[in-house]
mmCIF file of C-alpha atoms in Angstrom:
data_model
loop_
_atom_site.group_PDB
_atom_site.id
_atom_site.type_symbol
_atom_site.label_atom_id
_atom_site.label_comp_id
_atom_site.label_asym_id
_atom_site.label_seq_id
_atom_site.Cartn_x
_atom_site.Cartn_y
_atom_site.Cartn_z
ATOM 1 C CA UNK A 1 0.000 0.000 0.000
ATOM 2 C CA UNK A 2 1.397 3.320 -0.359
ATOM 3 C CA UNK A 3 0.397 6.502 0.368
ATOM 4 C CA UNK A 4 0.462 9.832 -2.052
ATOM 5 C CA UNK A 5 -0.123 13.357 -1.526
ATOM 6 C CA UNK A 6 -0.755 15.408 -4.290
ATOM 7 C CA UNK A 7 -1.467 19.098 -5.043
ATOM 8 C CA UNK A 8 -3.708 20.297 -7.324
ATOM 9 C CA UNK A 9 -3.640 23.588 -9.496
ATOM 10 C CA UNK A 10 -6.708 25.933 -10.183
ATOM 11 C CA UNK A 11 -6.319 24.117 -13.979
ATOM 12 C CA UNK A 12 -6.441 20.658 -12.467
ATOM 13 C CA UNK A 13 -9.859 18.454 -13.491
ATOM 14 C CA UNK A 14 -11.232 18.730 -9.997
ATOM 15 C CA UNK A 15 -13.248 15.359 -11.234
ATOM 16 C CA UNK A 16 -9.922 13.348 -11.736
ATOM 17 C CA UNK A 17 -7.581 13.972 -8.697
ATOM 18 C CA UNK A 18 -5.037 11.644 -10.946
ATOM 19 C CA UNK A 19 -4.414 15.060 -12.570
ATOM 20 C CA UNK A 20 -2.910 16.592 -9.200
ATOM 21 C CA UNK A 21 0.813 16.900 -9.325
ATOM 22 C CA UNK A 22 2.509 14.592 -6.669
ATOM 23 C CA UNK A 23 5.193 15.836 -5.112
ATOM 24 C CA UNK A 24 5.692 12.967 -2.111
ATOM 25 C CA UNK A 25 5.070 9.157 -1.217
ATOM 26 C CA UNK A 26 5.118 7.157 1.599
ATOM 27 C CA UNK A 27 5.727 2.905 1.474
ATOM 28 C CA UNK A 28 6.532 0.509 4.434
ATOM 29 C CA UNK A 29 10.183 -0.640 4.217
ATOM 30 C CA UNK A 30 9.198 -4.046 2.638
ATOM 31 C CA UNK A 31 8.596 -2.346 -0.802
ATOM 32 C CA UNK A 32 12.139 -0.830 -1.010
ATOM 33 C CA UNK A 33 14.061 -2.059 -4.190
ATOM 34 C CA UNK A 34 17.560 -1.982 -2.954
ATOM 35 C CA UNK A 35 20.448 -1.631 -5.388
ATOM 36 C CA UNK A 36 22.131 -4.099 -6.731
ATOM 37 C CA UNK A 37 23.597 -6.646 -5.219
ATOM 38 C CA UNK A 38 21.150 -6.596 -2.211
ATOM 39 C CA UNK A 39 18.305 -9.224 -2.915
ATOM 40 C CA UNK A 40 16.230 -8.296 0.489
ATOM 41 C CA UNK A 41 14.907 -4.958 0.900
ATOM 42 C CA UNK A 42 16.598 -2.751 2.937
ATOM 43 C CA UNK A 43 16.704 -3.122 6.796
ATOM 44 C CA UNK A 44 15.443 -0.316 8.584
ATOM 45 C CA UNK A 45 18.398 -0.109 10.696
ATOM 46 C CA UNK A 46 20.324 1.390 7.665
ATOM 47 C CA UNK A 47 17.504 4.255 8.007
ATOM 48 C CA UNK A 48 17.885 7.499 9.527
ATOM 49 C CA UNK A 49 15.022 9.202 11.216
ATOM 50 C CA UNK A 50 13.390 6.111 11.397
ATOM 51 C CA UNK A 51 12.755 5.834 7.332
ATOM 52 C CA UNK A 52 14.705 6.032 4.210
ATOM 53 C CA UNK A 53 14.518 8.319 1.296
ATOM 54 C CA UNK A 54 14.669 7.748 -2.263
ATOM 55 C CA UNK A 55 14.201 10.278 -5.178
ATOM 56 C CA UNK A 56 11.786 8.837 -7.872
ATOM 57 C CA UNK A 57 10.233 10.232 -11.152
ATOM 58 C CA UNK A 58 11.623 13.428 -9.855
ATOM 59 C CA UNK A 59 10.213 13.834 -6.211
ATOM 60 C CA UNK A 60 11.149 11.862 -3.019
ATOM 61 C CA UNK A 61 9.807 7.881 -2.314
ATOM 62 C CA UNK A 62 9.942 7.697 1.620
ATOM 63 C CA UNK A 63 9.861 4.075 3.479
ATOM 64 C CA UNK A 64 8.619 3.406 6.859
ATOM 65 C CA UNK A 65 8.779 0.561 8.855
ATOM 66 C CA UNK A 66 5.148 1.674 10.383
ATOM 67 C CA UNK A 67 3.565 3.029 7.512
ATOM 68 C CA UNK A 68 0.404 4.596 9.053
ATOM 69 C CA UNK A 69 3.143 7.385 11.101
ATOM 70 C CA UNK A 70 4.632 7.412 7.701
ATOM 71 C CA UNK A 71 1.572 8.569 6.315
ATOM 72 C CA UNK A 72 0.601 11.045 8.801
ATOM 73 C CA UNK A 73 3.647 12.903 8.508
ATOM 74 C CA UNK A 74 3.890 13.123 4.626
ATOM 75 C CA UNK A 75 0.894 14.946 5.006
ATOM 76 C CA UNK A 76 1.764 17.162 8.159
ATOM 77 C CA UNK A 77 4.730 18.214 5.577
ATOM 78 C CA UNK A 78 3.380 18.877 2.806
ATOM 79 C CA UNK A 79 0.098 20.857 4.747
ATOM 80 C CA UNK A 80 2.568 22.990 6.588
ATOM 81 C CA UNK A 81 5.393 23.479 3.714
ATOM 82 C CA UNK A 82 2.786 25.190 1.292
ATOM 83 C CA UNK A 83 -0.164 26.424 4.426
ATOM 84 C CA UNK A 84 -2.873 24.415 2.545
ATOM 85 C CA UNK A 85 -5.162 22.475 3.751
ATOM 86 C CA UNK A 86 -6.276 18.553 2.460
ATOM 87 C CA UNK A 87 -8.545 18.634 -0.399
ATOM 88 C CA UNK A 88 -9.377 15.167 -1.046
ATOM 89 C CA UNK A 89 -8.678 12.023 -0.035
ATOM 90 C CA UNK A 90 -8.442 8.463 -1.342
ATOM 91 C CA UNK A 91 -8.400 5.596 0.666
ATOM 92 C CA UNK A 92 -9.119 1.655 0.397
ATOM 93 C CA UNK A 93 -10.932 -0.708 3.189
ATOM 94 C CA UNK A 94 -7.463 -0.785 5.077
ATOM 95 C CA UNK A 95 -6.816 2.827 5.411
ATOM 96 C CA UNK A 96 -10.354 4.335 7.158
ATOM 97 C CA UNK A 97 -7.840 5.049 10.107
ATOM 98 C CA UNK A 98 -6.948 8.597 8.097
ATOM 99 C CA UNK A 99 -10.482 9.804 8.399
ATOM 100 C CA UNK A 100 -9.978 9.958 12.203
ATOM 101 C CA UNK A 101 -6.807 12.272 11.976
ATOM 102 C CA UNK A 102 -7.431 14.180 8.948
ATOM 103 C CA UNK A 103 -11.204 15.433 10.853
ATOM 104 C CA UNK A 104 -8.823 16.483 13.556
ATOM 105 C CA UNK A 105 -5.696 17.770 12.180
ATOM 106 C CA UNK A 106 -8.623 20.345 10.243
ATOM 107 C CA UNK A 107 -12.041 21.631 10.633
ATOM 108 C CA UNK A 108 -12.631 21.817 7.167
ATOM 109 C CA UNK A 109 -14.974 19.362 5.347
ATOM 110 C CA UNK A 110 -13.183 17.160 2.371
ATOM 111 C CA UNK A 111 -14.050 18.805 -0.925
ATOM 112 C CA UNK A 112 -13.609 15.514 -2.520
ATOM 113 C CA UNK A 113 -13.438 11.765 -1.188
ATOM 114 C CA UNK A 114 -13.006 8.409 -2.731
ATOM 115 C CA UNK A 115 -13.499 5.007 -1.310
ATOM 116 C CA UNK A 116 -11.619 2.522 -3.518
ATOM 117 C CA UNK A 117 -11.472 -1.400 -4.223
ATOM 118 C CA UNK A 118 -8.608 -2.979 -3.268
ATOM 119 C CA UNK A 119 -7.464 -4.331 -6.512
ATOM 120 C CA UNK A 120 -4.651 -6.803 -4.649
ATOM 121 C CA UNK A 121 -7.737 -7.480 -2.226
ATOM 122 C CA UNK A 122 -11.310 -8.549 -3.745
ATOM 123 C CA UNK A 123 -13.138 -9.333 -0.427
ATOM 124 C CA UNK A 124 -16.113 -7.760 1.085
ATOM 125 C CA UNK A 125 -15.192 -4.665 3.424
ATOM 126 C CA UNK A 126 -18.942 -4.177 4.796
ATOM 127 C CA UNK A 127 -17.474 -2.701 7.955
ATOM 128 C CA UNK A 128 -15.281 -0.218 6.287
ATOM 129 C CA UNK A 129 -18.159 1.198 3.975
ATOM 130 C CA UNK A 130 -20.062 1.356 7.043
ATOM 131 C CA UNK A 131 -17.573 3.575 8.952
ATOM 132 C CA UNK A 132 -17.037 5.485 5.592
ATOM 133 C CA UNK A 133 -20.799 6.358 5.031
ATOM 134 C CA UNK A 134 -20.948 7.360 8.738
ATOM 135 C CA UNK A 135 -17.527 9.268 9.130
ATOM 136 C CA UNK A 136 -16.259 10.610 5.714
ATOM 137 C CA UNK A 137 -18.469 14.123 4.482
ATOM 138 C CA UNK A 138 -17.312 15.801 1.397
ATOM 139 C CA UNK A 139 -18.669 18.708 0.069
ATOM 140 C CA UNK A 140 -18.315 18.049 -3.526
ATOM 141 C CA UNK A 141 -17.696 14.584 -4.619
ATOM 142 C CA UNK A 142 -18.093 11.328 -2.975
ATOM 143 C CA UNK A 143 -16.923 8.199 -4.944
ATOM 144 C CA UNK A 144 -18.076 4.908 -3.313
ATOM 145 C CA UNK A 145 -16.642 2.116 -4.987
ATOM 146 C CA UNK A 146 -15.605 -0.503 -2.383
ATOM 147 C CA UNK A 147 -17.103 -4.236 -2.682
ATOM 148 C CA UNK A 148 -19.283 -5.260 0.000
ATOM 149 C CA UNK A 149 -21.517 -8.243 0.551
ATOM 150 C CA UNK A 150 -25.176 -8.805 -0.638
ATOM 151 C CA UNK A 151 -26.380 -8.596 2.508
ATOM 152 C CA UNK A 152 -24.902 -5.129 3.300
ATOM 153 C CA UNK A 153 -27.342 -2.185 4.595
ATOM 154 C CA UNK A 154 -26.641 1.203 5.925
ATOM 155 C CA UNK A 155 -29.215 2.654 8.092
ATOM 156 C CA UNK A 156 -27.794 6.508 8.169
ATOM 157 C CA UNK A 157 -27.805 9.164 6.355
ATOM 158 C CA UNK A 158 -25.101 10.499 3.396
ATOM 159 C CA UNK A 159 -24.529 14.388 2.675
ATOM 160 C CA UNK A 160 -24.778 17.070 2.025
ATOM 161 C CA UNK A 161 -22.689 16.615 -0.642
ATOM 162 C CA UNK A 162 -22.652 17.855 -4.648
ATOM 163 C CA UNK A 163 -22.421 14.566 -6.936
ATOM 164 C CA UNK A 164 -22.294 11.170 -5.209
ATOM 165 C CA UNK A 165 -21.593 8.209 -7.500
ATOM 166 C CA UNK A 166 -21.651 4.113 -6.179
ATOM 167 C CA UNK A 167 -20.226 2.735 -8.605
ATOM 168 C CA UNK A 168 -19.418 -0.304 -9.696
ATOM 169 C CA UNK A 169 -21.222 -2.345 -6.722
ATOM 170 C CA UNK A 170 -24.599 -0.381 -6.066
ATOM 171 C CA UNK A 171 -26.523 -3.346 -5.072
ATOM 172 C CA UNK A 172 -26.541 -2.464 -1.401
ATOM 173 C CA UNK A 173 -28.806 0.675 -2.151
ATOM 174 C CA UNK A 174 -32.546 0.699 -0.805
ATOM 175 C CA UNK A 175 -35.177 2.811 -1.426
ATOM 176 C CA UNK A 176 -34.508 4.301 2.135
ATOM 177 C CA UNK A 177 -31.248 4.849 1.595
ATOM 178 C CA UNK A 178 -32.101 7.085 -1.933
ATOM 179 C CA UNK A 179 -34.747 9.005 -0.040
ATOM 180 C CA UNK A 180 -31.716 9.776 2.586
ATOM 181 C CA UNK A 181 -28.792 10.596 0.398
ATOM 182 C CA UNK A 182 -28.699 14.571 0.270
ATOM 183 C CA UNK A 183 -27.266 14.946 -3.172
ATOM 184 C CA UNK A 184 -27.657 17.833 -5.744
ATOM 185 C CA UNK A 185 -26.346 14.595 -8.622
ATOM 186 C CA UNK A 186 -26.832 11.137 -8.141
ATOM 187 C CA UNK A 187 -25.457 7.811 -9.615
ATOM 188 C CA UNK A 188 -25.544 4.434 -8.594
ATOM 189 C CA UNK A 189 -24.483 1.555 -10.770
ATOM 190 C CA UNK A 190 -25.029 -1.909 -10.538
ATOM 191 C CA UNK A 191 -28.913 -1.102 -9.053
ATOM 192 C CA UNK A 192 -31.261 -3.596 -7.639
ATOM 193 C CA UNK A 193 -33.904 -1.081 -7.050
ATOM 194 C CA UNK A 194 -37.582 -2.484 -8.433
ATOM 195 C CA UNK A 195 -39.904 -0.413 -10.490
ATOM 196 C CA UNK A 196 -42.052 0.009 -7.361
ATOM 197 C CA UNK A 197 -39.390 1.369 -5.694
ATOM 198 C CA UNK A 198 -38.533 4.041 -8.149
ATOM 199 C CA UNK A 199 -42.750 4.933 -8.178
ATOM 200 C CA UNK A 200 -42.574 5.297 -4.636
ATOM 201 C CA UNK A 201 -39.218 7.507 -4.701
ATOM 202 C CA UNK A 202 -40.901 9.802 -7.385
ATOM 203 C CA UNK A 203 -43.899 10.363 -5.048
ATOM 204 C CA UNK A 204 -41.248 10.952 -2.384
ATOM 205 C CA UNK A 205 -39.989 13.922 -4.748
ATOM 206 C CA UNK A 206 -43.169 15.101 -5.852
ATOM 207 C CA UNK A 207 -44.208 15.814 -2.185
ATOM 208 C CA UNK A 208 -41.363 18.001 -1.758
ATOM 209 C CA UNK A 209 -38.547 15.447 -0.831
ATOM 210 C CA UNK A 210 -34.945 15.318 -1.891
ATOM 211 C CA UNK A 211 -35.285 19.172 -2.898
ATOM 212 C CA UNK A 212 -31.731 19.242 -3.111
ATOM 213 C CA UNK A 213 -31.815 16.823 -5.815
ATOM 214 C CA UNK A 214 -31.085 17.677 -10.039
ATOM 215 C CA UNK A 215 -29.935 14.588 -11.384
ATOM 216 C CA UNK A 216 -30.550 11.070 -10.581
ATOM 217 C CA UNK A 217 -29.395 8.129 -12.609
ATOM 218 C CA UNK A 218 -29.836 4.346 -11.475
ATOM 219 C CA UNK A 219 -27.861 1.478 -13.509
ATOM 220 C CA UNK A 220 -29.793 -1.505 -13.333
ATOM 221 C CA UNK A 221 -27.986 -5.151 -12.842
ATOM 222 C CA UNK A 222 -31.017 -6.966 -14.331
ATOM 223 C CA UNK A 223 -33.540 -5.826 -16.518
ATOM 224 C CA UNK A 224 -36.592 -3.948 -15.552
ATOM 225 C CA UNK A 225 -40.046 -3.147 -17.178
ATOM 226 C CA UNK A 226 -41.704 -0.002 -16.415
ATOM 227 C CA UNK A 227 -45.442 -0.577 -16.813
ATOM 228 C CA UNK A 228 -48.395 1.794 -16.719
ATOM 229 C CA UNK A 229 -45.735 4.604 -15.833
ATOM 230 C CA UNK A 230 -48.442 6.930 -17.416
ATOM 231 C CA UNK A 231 -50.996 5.720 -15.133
ATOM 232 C CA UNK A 232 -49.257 5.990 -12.064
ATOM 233 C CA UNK A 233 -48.806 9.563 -12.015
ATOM 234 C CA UNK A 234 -50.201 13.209 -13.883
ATOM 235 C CA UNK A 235 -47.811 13.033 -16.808
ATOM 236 C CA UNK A 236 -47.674 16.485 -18.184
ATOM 237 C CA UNK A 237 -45.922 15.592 -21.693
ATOM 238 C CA UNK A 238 -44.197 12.911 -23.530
ATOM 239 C CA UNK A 239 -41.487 12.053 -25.809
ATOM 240 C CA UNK A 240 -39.651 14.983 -24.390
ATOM 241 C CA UNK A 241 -35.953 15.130 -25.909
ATOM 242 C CA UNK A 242 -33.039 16.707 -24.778
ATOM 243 C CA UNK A 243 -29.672 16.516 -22.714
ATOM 244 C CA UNK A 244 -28.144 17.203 -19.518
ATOM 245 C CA UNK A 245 -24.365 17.634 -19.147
ATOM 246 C CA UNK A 246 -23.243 15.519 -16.668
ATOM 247 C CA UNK A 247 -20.265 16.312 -14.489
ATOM 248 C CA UNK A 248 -17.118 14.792 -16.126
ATOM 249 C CA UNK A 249 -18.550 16.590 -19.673
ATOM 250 C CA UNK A 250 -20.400 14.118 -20.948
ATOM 251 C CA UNK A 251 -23.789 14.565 -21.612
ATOM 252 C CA UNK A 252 -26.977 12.231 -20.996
ATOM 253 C CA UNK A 253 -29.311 12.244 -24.213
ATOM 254 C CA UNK A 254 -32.774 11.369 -24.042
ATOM 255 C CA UNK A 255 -35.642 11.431 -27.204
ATOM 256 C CA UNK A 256 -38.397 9.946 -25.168
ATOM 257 C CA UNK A 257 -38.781 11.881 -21.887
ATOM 258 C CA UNK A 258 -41.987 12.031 -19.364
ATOM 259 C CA UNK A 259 -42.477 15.226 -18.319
ATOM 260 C CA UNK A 260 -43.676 15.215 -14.368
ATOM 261 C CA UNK A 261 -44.388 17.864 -11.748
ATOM 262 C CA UNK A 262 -43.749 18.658 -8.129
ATOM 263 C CA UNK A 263 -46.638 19.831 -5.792
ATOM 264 C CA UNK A 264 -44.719 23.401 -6.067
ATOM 265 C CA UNK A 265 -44.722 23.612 -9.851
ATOM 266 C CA UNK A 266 -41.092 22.851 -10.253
ATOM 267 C CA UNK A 267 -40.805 20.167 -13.364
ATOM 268 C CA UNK A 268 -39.119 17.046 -13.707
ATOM 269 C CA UNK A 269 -38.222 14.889 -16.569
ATOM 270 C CA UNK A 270 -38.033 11.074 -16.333
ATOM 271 C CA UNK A 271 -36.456 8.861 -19.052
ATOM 272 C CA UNK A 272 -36.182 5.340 -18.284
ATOM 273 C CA UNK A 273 -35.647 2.001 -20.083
ATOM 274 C CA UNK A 274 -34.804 -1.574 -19.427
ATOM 275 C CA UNK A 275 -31.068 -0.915 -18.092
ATOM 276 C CA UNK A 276 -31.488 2.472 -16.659
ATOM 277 C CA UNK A 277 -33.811 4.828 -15.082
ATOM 278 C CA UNK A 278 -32.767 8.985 -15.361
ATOM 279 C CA UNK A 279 -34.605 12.014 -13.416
ATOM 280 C CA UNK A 280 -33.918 15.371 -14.582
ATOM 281 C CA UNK A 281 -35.263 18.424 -12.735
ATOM 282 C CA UNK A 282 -35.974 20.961 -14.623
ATOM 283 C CA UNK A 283 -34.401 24.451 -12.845
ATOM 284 C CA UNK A 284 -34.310 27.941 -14.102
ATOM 285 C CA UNK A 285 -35.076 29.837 -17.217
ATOM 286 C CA UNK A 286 -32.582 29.070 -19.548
ATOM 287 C CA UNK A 287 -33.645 25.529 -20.238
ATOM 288 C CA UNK A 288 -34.190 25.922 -23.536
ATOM 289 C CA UNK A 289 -30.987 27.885 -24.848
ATOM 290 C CA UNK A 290 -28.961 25.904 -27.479
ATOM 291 C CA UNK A 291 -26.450 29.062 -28.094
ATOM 292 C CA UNK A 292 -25.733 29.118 -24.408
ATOM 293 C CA UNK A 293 -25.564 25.584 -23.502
ATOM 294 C CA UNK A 294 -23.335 25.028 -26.449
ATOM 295 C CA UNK A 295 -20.528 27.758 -24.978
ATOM 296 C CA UNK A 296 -17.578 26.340 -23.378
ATOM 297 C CA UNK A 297 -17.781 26.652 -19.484
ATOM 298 C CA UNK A 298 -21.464 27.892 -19.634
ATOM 299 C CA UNK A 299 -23.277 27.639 -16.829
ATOM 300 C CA UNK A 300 -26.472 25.943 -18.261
ATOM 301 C CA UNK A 301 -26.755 22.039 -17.722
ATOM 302 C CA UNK A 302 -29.826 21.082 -18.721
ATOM 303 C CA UNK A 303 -31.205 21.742 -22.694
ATOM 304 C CA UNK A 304 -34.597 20.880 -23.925
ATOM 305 C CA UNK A 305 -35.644 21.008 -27.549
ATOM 306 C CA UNK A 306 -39.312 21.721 -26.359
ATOM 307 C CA UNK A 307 -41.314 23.293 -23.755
ATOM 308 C CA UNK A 308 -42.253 20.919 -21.349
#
């Protein structure tokens, strides 16, 4: 396992924190590569300080022989070198320990977190997604994508935060657990949600619930068939087209839309098929402005080709 710490620039992809420019790592001493002819790595008696340094791809490789003070004090440097504070983090099932002494060493919420799989480690981490649900608030992103077991529930509540995505292993989320998330963008992946489910989270949002919410988009791992959608609630138009630009850039595109409405007036679409189901809400007056959409950096994230 090692441990990075970045910094990002004002031109850095705040979506991709792979685009922040590292400047320091920390390993534990067993990952050394001495030089030739030493075939073991490097005892940490050699060490000064208590670890070693190296200087790799231009900025320094430290080794610990306890990797979790190694850690901690990579990012004491680095914080107190430059006065910054930590702007995201990214940790796996066997690191949750840094949410405990990043939430002290600041009072400032993460901006952006990441839960990872293990890629050296497949197996279910139901304990560490717990304590990561409970104990890890970021303002703007949240990126669940640890694997946990099919009989994993959280009871609590996630947020505030800007875009959530659970991705790849969403099969943990419940209808609770939608109505709880306080998201402004939604997506889960990997979706067991059933049809009545989604019917009974619309009414949820139609009442006034999840007001925070703009964009919701549920990946189905089996099929599903939407019947009588019509019939189930006051549709207020069809085959609505359209797109909604989606945080990394991309953009959703939908030709067949239901147009739905919120006991305030506010508007929602709802495009939906047998792999996914998508919930737009429609916000401010500029919905329909091709020119303006179509401008790099604009504003506007949501374009309809028709009133609704």
């Amino acid at each position: 396992m090692m441990a990075r710490v970045g910094i990002e620039t004002s031109k850095d992809d705040k979506t991709k924190p792979k685009d922040a420019i590292e400047v320091i790592s920390a390993l534990h001493i067993s990952e050394s590569e001495p030089p030739y002819p030493y075939r073991q790595p490097i005892p940490i008696s050699l060490a000064s300080n208590g670890y070693m340094i190296t200087f790799e791809e231009a900025y320094p490789y430290l080794y610990f022989e306890d990797q979790v003070n190694g850690s901690k004090m990579i990012v004491d440097y680095v914080a107190d070198l430059f006065n910054l504070e930590i702007y995201g983090l990214e940790i796996d099932r066997w690191a949750t320990y840094e949410l405990d002494w990043i939430n002290e060493l600041q009072e400032k919420t993460l901006v952006r977190f990441e839960f990872m799989v293990n890629s050296s480690n497949d197996s279910f981490g139901n304990k560490s997604l717990d304590y990561v649900l409970r104990n890890a608030p970021a303002s703007e992103y949240c990126i669940l994508q640890g694997n946990v077991s099919n009989n994993f529930r959280f009871d609590g509540k996630l947020g505030p935060a800007n875009h959530l995505f659970i991705q790849p292993n969403g099969h943990w989320v419940t209808l609770d657990n939608l109505i709880n998330f306080d998201a402004i963008s939604i997506v889960v992946r990997r979706c067991r949600l059933s049809v009545s489910d989604l019917y009974s989270f619309i009414r949820h949002w139609r009442t006034g619930g999840s007001r925070r919410l703009t964009f919701l988009r549920l990946e189905f791992e089996n099929r599903r068939i939407f019947e009588n959608f019509q019939n189930e609630f006051e549709v207020v138009g069809r085959d609505i087209s359209g797109e909604y630009r989606l945080s990394d850039g991309e953009s959703w595109h939908f030709d067949h839309g239901y147009n739905i409405q919120r006991n305030d007036g506010v508007k929602a679409v709802i495009d939906f098929g047998a792999d996914y189901f998508v919930m737009m809400v429609c916000i401010g007056d500029t919905l329909y402005d091709q020119d303006n959409y179509l401008k790099e950096n604009s504003d506007q994230q949501f374009l309809l080709h028709q009133n609704v």
